[in-house]
XYZ file of C-alpha atoms in Angstrom:
216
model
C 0.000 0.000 0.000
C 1.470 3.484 -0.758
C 2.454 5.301 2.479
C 0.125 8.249 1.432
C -2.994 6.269 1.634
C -1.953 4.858 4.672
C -0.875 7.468 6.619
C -3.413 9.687 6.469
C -6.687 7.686 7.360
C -4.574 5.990 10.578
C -4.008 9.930 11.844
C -7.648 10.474 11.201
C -8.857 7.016 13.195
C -6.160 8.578 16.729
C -7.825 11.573 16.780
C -11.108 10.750 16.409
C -10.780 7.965 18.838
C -9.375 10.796 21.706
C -12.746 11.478 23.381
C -13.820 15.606 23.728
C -16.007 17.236 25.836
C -17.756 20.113 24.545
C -18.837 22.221 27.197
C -19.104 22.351 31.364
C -21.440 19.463 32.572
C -23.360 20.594 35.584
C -24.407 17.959 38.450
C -26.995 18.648 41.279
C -26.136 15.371 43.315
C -23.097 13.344 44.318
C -23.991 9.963 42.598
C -24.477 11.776 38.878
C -21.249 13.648 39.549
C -19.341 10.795 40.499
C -21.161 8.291 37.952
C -19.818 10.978 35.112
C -16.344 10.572 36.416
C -16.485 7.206 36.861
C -15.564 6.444 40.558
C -16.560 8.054 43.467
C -15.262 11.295 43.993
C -12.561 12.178 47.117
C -12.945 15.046 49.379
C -10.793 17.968 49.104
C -11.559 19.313 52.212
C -14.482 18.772 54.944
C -13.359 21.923 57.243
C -13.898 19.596 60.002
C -10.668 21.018 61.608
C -11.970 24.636 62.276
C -11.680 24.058 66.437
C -7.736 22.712 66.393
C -6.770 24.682 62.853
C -8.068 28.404 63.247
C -9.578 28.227 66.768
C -13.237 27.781 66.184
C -15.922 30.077 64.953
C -13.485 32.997 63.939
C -13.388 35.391 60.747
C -10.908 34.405 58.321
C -8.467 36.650 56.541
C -6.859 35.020 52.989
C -5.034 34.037 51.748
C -4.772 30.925 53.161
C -3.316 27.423 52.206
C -4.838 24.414 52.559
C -2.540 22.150 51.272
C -4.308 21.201 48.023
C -5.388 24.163 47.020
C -5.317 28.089 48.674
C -8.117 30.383 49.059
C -7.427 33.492 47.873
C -8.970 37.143 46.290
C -11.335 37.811 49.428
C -14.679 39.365 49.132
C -15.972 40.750 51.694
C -16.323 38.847 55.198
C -15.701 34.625 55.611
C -15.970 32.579 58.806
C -14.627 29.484 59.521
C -17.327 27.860 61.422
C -17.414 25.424 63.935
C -20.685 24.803 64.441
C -21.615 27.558 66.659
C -24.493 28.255 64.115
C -27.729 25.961 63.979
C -27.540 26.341 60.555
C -24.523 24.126 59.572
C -24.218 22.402 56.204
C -23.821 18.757 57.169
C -24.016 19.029 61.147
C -19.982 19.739 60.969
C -17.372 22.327 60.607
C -17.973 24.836 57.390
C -16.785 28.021 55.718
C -19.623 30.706 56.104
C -20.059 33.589 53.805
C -21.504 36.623 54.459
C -21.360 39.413 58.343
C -24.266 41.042 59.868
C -24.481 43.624 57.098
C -25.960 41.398 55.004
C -26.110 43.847 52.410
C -22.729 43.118 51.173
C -21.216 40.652 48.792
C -18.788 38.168 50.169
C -16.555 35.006 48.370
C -13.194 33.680 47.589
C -11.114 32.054 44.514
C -10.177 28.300 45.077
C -6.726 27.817 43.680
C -5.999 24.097 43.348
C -1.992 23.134 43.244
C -2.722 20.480 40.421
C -5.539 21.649 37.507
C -8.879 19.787 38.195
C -10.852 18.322 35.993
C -13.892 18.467 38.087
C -14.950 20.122 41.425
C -18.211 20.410 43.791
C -19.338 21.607 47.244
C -22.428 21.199 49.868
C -23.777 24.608 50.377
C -26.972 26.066 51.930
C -28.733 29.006 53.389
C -27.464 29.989 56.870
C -28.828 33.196 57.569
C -32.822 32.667 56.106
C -33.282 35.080 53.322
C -32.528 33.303 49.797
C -29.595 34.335 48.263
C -27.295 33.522 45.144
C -24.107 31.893 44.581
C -21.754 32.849 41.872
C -19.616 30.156 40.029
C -17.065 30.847 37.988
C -13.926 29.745 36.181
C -12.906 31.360 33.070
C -15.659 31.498 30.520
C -17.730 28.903 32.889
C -20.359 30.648 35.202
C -23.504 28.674 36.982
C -25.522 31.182 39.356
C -26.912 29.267 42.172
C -29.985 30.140 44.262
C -28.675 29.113 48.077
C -31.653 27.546 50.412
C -32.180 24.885 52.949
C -32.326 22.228 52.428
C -28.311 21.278 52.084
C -27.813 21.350 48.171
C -24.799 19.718 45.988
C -23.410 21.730 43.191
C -20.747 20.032 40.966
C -18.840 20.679 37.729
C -17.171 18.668 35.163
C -14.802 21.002 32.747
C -14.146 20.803 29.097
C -10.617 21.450 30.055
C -8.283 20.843 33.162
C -8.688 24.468 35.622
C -6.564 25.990 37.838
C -8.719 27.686 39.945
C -12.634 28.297 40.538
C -14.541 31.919 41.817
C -17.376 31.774 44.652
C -18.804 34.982 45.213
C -22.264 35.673 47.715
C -24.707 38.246 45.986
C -26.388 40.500 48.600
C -28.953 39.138 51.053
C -28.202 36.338 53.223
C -25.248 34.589 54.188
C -24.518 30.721 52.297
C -22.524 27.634 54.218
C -19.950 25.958 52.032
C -19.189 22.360 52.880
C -17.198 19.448 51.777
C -15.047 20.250 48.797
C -14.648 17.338 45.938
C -12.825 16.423 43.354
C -12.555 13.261 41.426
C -11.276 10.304 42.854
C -7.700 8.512 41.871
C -9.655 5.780 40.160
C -11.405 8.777 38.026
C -7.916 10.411 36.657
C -8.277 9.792 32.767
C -4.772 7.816 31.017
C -4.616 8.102 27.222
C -5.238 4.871 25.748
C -2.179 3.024 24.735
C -3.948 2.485 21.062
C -4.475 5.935 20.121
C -0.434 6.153 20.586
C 0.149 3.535 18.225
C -1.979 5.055 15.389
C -1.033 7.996 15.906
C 2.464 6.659 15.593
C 2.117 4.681 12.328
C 0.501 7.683 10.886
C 3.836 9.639 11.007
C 5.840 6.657 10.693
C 3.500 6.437 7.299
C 4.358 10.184 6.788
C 8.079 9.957 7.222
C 8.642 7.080 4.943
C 6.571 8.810 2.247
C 9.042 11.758 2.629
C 11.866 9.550 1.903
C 11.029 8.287 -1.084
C 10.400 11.220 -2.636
C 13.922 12.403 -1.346
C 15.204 9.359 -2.445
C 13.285 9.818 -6.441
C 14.423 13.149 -6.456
């Protein structure tokens, strides 16, 4: 077979076999978010060590690093809760946004240390009156209306991010709980096949090149 008619359908079949994603995906429950990345998702952070890590229910000041990722780009006021509120997202330790001036906006950035493919949080409505959440990362943006009961809000990308916006619209303050991202079983490994056509395809390419030198 001449290397021209070989080489070009085999570079067609590797990239066509690479699966895309188009857009954002958005999830409203745990099991659909972790059923999309197929394993169950691990948690980033559950605050649970507000008492013994920033001395209980105190206002926070960012930046602040978490390990994992660093909260950074502070709006306005954010508590670190340990459950001196009724209101807590999941009857534990959680990251409150919003003061008594209600009025005003509050949220952080989360900056993740590796890129994430995916990411989602518990939130609710800790202060009565509904309020919304912001979401954002790049050109991504989800506006969430915060109420009790506990919601889930989760995110699959197009594209690996670096960092993720939560900002508090006026009105009421919002509990943030239980930070995920998916699992080690969930981290995606180029199939070994779509290596080997795409290597035959230039293989295919580079011998057709060298006959022509060759003829020439």
């Amino acid at each position: 077979m001449h290397p021209t008619i070989l080489s070009v359908p085999v570079l067609l079949a590797a990239f066509t076999a690479a699966p895309v994603m188009a857009i954002p995906t958005i999830y409203t429950d745990i099991a659909s978010f972790d059923s999309a990345l197929g394993a169950p998702s691990d948690i980033l952070d559950d605050f649970n060590d507000v008492s013994t890590t920033f001395g209980g229910f105190t206002q926070l000041t960012l930046p602040i690093n978490r390990g994992d990722y660093s909260l950074t780009n502070q709006i306005g006021t954010i508590w670190a809760n340990d459950g001196g509120l009724p209101n807590t997202v999941d009857g534990s330790d959680f990251l409150l946004l919003g003061d008594l001036f209600v009025a005003n906006p509050a949220g952080f950035t989360v900056s993740f240390s590796s890129p994430v493919i995916a990411f989602g949080f518990d939130y609710n409505n800790s202060g009565g009156n509904e309020v919304n959440l912001d979401v954002t990362s790049g050109v991504f943006n989800q506006t969430l209306t915060v109420q009790d009961p506990v919601n889930f809000f989760g995110v699959v990308f197009d594209a690996p991010v670096s960092s993720l916006a939560l900002r508090k619209d006026p009105g009421s303050f919002a509990g943030i709980d239980n930070f995920r991202i998916p699992g080690q079983a969930a981290v995606t490994v180029p199939e070994p096949g779509t290596a080997v056509l795409v290597g035959l395809g230039l293989a295919g390419l580079n011998l057709r090149a060298r006959r022509r030198w060759r003829h020439s």
